[in-house]
XYZ file of C-alpha atoms in Angstrom:
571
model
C 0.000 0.000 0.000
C 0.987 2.997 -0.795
C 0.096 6.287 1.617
C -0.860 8.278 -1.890
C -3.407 5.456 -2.047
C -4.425 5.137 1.609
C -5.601 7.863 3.831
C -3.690 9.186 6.804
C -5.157 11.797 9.088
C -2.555 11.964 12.183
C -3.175 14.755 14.766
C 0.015 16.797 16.735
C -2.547 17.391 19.895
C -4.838 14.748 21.070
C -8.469 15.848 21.918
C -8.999 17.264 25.528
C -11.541 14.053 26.497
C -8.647 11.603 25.772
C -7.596 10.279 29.482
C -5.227 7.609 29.322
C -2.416 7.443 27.006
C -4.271 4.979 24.418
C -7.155 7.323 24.073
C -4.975 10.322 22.948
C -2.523 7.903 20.760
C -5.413 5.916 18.523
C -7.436 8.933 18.092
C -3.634 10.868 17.317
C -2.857 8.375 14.859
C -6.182 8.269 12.806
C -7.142 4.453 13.648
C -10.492 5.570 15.256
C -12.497 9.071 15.428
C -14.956 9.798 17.800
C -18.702 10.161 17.112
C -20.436 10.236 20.235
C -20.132 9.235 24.134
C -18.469 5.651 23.614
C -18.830 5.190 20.307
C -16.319 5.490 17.649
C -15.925 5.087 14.139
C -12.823 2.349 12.816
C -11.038 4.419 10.035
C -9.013 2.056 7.617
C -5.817 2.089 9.776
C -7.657 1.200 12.666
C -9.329 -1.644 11.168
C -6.613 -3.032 9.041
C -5.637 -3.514 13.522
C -8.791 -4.624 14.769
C -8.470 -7.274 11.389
C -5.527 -8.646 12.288
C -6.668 -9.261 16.096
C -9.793 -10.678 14.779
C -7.759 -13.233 12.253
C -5.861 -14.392 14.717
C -9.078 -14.922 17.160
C -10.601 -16.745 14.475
C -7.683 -18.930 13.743
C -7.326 -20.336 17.779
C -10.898 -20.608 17.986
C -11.391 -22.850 14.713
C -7.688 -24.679 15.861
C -9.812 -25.540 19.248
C -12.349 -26.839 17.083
C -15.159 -24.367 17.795
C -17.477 -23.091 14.719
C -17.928 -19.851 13.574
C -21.717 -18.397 13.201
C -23.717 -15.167 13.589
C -26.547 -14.171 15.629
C -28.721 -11.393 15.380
C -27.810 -8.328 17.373
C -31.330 -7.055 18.184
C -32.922 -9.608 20.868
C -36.568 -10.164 21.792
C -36.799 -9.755 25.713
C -39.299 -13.076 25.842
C -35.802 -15.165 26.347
C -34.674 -13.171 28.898
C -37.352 -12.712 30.778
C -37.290 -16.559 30.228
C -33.458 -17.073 31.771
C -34.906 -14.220 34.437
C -31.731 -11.844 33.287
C -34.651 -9.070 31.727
C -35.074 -7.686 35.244
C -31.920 -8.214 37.053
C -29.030 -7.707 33.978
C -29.528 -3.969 35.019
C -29.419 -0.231 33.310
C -26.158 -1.386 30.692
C -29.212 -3.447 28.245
C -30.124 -1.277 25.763
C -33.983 -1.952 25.745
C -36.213 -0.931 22.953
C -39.700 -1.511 21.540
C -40.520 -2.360 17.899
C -43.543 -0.684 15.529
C -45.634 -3.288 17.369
C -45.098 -2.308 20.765
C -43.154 -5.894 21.256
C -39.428 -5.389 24.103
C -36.595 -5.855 22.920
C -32.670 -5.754 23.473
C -29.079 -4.440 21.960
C -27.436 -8.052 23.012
C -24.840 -7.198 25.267
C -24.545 -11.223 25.376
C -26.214 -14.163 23.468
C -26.445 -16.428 26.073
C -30.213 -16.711 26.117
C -30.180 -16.468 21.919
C -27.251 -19.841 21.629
C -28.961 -21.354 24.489
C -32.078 -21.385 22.024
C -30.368 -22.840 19.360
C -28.986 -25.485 21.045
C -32.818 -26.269 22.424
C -33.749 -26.382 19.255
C -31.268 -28.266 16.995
C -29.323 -30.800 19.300
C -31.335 -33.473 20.837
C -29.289 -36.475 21.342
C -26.000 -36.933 23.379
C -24.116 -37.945 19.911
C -24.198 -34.503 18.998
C -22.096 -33.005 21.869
C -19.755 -31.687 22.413
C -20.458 -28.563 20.431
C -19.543 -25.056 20.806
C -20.269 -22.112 18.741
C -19.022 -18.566 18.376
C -19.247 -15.209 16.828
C -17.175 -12.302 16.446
C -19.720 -9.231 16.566
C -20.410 -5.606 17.844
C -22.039 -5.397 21.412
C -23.769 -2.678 23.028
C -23.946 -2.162 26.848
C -24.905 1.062 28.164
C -22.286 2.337 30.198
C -22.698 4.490 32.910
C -19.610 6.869 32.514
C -17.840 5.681 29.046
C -14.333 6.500 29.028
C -10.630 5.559 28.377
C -11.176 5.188 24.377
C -12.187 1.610 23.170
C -10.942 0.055 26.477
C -14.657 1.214 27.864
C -16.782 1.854 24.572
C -20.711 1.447 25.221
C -20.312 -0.248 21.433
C -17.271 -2.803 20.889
C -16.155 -6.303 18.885
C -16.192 -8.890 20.875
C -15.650 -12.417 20.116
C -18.110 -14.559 22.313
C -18.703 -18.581 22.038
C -20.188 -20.718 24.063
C -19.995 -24.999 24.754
C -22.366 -27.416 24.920
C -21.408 -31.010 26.849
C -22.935 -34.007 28.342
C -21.673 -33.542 31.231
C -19.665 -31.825 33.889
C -15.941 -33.418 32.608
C -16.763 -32.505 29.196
C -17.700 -29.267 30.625
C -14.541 -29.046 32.063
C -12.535 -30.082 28.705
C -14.014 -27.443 26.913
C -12.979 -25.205 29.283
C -9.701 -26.481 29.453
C -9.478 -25.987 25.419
C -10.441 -22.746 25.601
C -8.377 -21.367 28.001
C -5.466 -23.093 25.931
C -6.515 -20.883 22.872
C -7.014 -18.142 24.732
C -3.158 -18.482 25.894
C -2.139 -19.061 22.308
C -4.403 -15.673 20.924
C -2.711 -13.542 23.275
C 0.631 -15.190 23.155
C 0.578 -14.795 19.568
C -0.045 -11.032 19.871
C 2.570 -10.676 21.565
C 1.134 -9.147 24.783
C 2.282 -9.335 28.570
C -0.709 -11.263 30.031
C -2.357 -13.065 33.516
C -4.680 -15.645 33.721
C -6.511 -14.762 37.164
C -8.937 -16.317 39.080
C -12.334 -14.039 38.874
C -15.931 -13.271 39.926
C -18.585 -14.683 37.577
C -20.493 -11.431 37.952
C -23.598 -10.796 36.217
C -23.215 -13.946 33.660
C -22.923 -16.407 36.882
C -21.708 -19.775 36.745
C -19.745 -22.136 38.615
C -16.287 -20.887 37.959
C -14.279 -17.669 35.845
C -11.158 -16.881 34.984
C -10.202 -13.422 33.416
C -7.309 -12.657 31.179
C -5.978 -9.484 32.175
C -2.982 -7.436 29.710
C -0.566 -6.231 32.352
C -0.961 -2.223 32.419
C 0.133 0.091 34.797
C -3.302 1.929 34.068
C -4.952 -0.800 34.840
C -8.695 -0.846 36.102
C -8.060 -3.587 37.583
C -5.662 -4.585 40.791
C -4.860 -8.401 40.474
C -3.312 -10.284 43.362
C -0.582 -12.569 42.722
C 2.156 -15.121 43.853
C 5.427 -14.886 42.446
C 6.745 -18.167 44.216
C 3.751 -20.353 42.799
C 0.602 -20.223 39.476
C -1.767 -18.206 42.261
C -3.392 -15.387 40.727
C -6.723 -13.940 40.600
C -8.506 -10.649 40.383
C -8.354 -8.707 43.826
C -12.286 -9.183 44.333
C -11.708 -12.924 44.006
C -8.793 -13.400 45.578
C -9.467 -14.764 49.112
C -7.436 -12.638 52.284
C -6.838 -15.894 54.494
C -7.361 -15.859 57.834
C -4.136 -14.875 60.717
C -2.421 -17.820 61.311
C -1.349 -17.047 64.620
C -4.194 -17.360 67.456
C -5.915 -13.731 68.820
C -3.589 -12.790 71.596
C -4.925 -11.987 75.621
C -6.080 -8.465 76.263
C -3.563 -6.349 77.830
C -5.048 -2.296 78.072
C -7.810 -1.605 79.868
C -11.472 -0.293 77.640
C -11.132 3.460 78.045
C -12.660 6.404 75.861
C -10.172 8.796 74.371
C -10.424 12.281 73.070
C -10.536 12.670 69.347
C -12.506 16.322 68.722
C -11.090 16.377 65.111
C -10.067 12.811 64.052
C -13.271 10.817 61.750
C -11.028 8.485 60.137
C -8.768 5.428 61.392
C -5.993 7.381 59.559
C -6.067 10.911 61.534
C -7.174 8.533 65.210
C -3.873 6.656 64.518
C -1.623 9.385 64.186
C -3.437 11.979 66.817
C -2.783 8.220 69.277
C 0.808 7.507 68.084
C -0.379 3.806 67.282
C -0.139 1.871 64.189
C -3.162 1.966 61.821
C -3.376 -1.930 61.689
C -4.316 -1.319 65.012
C -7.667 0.390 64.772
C -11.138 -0.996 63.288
C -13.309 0.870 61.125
C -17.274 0.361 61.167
C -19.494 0.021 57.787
C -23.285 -0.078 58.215
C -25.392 -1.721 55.621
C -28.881 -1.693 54.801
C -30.392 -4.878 53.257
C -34.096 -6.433 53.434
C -34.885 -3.300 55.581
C -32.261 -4.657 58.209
C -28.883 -2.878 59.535
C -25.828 -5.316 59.207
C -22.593 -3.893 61.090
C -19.584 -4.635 59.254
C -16.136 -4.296 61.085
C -12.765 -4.091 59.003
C -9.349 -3.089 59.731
C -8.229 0.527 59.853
C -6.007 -0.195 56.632
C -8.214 -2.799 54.401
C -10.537 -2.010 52.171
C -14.027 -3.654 52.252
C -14.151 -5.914 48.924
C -17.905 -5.138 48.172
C -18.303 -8.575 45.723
C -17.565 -11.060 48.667
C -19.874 -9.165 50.989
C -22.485 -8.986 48.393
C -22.000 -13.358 48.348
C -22.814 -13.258 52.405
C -26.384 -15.045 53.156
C -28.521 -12.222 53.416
C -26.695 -9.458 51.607
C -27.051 -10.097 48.091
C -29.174 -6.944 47.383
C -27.330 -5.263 49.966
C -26.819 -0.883 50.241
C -24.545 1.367 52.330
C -26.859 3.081 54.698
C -27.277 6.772 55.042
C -26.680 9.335 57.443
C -30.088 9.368 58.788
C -29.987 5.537 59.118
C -27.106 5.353 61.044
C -28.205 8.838 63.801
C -31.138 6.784 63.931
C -29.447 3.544 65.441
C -26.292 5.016 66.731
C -27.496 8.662 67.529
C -23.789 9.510 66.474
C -22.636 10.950 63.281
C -20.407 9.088 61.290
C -17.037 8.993 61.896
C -17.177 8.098 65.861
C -19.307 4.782 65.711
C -18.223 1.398 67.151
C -20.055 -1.930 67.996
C -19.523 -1.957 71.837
C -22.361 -1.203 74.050
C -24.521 -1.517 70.846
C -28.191 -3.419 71.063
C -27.317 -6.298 69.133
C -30.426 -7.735 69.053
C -31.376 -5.280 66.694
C -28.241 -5.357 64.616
C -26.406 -8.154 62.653
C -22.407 -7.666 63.618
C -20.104 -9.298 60.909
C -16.808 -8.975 61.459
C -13.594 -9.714 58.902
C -11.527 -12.479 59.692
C -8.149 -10.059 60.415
C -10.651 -8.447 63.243
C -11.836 -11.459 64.772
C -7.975 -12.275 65.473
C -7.424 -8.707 66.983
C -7.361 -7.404 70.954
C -6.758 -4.609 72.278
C -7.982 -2.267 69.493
C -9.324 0.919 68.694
C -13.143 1.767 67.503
C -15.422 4.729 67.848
C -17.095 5.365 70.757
C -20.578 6.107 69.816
C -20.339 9.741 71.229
C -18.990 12.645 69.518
C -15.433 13.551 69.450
C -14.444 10.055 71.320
C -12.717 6.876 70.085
C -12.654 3.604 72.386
C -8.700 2.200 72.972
C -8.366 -1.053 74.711
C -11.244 -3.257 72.974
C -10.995 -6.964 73.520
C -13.541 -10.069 72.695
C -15.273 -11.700 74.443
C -14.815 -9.214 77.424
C -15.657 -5.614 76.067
C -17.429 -6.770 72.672
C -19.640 -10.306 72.670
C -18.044 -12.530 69.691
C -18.930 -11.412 66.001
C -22.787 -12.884 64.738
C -20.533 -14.290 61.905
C -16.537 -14.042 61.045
C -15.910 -14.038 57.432
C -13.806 -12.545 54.447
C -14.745 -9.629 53.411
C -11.703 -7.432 52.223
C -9.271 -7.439 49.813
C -6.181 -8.522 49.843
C -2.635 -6.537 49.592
C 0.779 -7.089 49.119
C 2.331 -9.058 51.737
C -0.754 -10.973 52.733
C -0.405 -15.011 52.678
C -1.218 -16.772 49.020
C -3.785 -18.827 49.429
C -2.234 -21.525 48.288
C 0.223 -21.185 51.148
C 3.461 -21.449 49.056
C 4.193 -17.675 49.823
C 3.012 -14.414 49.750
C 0.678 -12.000 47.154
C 2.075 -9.191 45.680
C -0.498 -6.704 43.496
C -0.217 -5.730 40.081
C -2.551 -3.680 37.557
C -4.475 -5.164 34.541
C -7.122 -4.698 31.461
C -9.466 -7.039 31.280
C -9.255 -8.294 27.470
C -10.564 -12.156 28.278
C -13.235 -13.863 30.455
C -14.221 -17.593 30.476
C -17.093 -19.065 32.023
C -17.979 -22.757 33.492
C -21.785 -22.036 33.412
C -22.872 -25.203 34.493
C -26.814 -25.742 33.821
C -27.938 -22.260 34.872
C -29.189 -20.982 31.460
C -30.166 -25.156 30.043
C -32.585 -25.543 32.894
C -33.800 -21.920 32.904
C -34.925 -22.778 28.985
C -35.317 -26.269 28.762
C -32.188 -26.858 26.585
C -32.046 -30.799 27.686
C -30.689 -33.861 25.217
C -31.119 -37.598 25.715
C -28.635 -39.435 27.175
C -27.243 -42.887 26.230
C -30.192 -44.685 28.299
C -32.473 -42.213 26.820
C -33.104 -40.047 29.640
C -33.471 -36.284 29.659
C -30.962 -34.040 31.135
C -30.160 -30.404 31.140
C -26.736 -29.953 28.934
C -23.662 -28.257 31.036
C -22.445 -24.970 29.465
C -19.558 -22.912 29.193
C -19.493 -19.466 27.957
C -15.960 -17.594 26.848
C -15.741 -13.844 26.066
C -12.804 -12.216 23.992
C -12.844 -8.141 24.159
C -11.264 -7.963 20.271
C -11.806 -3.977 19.970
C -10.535 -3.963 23.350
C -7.030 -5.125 22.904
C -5.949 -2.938 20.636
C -6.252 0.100 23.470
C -4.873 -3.087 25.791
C -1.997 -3.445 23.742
C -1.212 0.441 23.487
C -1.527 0.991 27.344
C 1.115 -1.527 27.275
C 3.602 -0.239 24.511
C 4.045 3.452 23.648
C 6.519 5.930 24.216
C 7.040 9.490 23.634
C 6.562 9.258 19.841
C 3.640 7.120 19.786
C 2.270 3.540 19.539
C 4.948 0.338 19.565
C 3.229 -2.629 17.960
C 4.192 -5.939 18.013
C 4.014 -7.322 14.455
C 1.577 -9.311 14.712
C -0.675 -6.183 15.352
C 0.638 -3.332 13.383
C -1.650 -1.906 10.819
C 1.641 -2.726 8.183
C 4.778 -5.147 8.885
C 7.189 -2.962 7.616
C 7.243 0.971 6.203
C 9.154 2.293 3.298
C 10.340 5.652 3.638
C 12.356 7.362 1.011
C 13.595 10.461 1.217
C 13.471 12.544 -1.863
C 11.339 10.264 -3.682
C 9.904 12.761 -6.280
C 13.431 14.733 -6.631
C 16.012 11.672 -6.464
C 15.537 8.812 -9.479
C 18.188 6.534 -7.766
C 16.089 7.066 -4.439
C 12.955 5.884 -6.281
C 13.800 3.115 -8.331
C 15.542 1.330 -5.192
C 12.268 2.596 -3.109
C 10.068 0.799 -5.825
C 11.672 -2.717 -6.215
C 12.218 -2.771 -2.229
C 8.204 -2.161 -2.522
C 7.680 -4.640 -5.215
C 9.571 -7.462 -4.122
C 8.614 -7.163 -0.213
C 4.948 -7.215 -1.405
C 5.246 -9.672 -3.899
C 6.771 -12.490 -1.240
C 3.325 -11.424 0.877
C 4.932 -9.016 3.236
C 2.101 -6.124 4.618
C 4.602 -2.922 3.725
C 3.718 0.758 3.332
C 5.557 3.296 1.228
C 5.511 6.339 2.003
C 5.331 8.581 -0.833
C 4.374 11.486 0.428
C 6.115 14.385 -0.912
C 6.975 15.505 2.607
C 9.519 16.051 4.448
C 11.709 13.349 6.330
C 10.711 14.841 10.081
C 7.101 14.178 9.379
C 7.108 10.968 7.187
C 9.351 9.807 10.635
C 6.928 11.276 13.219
C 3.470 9.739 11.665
C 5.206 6.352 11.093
C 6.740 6.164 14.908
C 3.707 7.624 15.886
C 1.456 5.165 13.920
C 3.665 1.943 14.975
C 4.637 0.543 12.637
C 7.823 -2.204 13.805
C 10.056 -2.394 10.831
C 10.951 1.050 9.074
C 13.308 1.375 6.074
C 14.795 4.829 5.130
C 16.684 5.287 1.820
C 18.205 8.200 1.393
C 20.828 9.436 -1.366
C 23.460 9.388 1.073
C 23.092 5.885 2.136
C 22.968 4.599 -1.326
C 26.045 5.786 -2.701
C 27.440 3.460 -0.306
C 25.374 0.543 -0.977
C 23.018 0.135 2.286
C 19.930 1.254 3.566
C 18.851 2.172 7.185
C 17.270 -0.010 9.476
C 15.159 1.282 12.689
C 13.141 -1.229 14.848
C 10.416 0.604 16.284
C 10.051 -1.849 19.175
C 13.756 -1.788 20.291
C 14.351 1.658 19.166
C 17.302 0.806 17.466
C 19.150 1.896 14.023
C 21.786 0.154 11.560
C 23.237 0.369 8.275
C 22.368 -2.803 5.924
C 23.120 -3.273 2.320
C 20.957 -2.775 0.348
C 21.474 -6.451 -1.470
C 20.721 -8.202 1.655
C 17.626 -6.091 2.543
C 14.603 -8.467 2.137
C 16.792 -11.169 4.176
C 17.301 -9.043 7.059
C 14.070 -8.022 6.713
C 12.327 -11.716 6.463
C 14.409 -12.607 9.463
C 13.543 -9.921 11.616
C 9.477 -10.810 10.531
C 9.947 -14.623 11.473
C 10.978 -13.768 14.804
């Protein structure tokens, strides 16, 4: 391709929206333009990208021995409300009516529309395994789209789902797809996790995400360097102290704290650690108060308490709430001396293994030092975990300790179990010719959002570093002087012809610009592999090599040009 034959539109300034540094490098590069709140338009350089991701989805997928097919975007709510996801899938479904007045949806999944399908068209256990999937454009409402095409309310995703006889073939389909999934992203070339996850609003018996590893990250994943432990933070399970809760040694006294509302400010007004105070969340949920008790320095993790019997539909209560229980403003409550007949106390495992803390006090301007079990404070209604974990706490799977990293979430698979076969009757006959609900797995690729993935990953200063295997073009021809020097443009044009001719993706640029800006929009584009010929360089024989990856330059000859260049492409 030549850039007199393409079209280019690269920006010096990114828009004043663009956050992270993706955002403001694929909308400064031309390979998407903006055309509302989360929605964006794929210009040719920015699909020739997306293509290559989606090729290379396509290829693990079919490897794994799934099959490719297309459902229709627009849903009719009746399967839904079937499954029972209409009501409870929440504000991201796009819902709409028809000329007749009939519901229905913008898919933001097909679970309920494959789940059909399968219903329909496989009745006997000879036919499984099976498992379909489809790389299409989803819509889910966002609340607050941002961050480019790494949170678009419309984006490619590649979703398929499996079909088995049984929980072990469940479990082999999973197993295969989490294989591809390694190879897709392996291929790629990104820096990625496997963690253990939350199965969130699809459900299911067990998750794992796929997470590229990105210091701007939305999401914190816990880790263990010594062992194959990982999972997202609001999976990962904070284990309990190992050593036993040691005897009370200070006396329960009141202390004066006019000015200090948070564990942080009662710490350092008491000259004590903060791992030594206890922090009080109340909760509303089925018209009830639950009193939740945490450490001064954890953070509640919001998906385990949400998994506690009782709290599934569970809200933070308000002011008024908690003057009407504690008749205290917030900031100087504690559980001692509390009716607890009234209240539902729940306290994390770290606090259960605590003495001689500090809480509020109940009162205004007053914190409570000395607190002990069992003697100041009756035992918790139920110890469990409910924070999340940080660096330095215990892996799970005790061979040594988590550290914390960031992550974009670019993968999710699903063991689904029978939750959507016996919600709509998708059953098959089994050898002995009995009916059974088939198990299901469900596995969820984010293709539009790698590419940002990938970015947040590699960039510099002068713009995007692709691997190969993603660049919009392999390798980029840039001659200097084209339309002044003949020598310049003859070598320019057999490079061209022969690098194109042996299937290589290559750009010339033939701009008639100058060499600062053909070099700018090219680093800034990507592109891996650039080739500048130049006058000078030819009167010597050799052309110059710059790896956009490495950020490295050398002199080759120009006879052994397409080798080095073929090498450097097989890597």
């Amino acid at each position: 391709m030549r850039t007199s034959q393409f079209f280019l539109s690269t920006l010096k300034e990114a828009p004043n929206e663009a956050e992270l540094p993706s955002h403001k490098l694929m909308l400064r590069a031309g390979l998407i333009k903006k055309l509302g709140s989360g929605l964006y338009t794929w210009m040719p350089l920015g699909l020739r990208v997306l293509r290559k991701v989606e090729a290379i989805v396509r290829e693990e997928m079919n490897k794994a021995g799934a099959l490719e097919l297309t459902m229709p975007a627009i849903q009719p709510a009746e399967l839904w409300q079937e499954s029972g996801r209409w009501a409870v899938f929440g504000p991201q479904m796009l819902k709409m009516k028809d000329r007749h007045d009939r519901d229905f949806c913008f898919g933001p999944t097909h679970e309920e529309v494959i789940t059909d399908i399968a219903r329909t068209e496989i009745k006997s256990y000879k036919q499984l395994p099976l498992n379909f999937y489809q790389v299409q454009t989803k819509f889910r409402d966002e609340i607050r789209p941002r961050f480019g095409v790494i949170r678009a309310r419309e984006f490619v995703m590649k979703d398929a789902y499996s079909f088995d006889a049984d929980v072990a073939g469940m479990a082999e389909s999973y197993r295969k797809m989490h294989q591809a999934y390694t190879q897709v992203f392996t291929r790629l070339g990104l820096q990625f996790r496997a963690v253990k996850a939350d199965s969130g609003a699809i459900g299911g018996d067990a998750s794992q995400e796929f997470h590229v590893l990105a210091e701007s990250g939305e999401d914190a994943l816990a880790y263990c360097p010594d062992s194959d432990f990982a999972a997202n933070v609001e999976a990962a399970e904070a284990m309990a102290p190992a050593a036993p809760r040691a005897a009370a040694s200070e006396a329960m006294r009141d202390v004066d704290t006019p000015k200090q509302t948070t564990c942080e400010a009662v710490a350092e007004l008491l000259g004590i650690p903060l791992q030594r105070t206890v922090k009080l969340i109340a909760l509303m949920a089925n018209e009830h108060l639950h009193i939740l008790l945490l450490r001064g320095d954890h953070s509640l993790n919001e998906v385990k308490v949400g998994k506690l019997d009782g709290l599934a539909d569970f809200r933070f209560a308000s002011e008024e709430e908690i003057r009407a229980f504690f008749n205290c403003p917030p900031g100087f409550l504690g559980p001692v001396g509390i009716d607890r007949s009234k209240v539902r106390l729940i306290a994390d495992r770290t606090v259960a293994a605590m003495s001689d803390f500090v809480v509020g006090a109940n009162k205004p301007k007053f914190h409570t030092a000395g607190v002990n079990w069992g003697r100041d404070l009756p035992e918790a209604d139920l110890v469990a975990d409910i924070r999340n974990v940080v660096a330095g706490d215990p892996s799970p799977d005790g061979r040594g300790v988590l550290e914390i990293c960031r992550g974009i979430e670019v993968g999710h698979i699903f063991q689904l179990g029978t939750k959507y076969s016996t919600a709509l009757g998708c059953n098959y006959l089994d050898s002995e010719g009995q009916l059974k609900p088939m198990e299901m797995g469900c596995y969820g690729i984010g293709v539009s959002r790698i590419v940002g993935a990938a970015i947040e990953q590699s960039y510099d200063d002068k713009g995007i570093r692709f691997s190969t295997a993603m660049a919009p073009f392999a390798v980029v021809i840039v001659p200097v002087g084209y339309q002044r020097s003949e020598a310049v443009k003859a070598a320019a044009d057999a490079l061209y012809a022969e690098l194109a001719g042996r299937g290589v993706e290559v750009l010339m640029d033939d701009r008639n610009e100058r060499p600062g800006v053909m070099f700018a929009d090219m680093e800034l584009i990507g592109i891996p592999h650039r080739i500048t010929i130049g006058d000078k360089s030819l009167a010597d024989g050799k052309v110059e090599y710059v790896s956009r990856q490495a950020g490295t330059t050398e002199l080759v000859a120009q006879a052994d040009v397409i080798g080095f260049l073929l090498g450097k492409l097989s890597k």
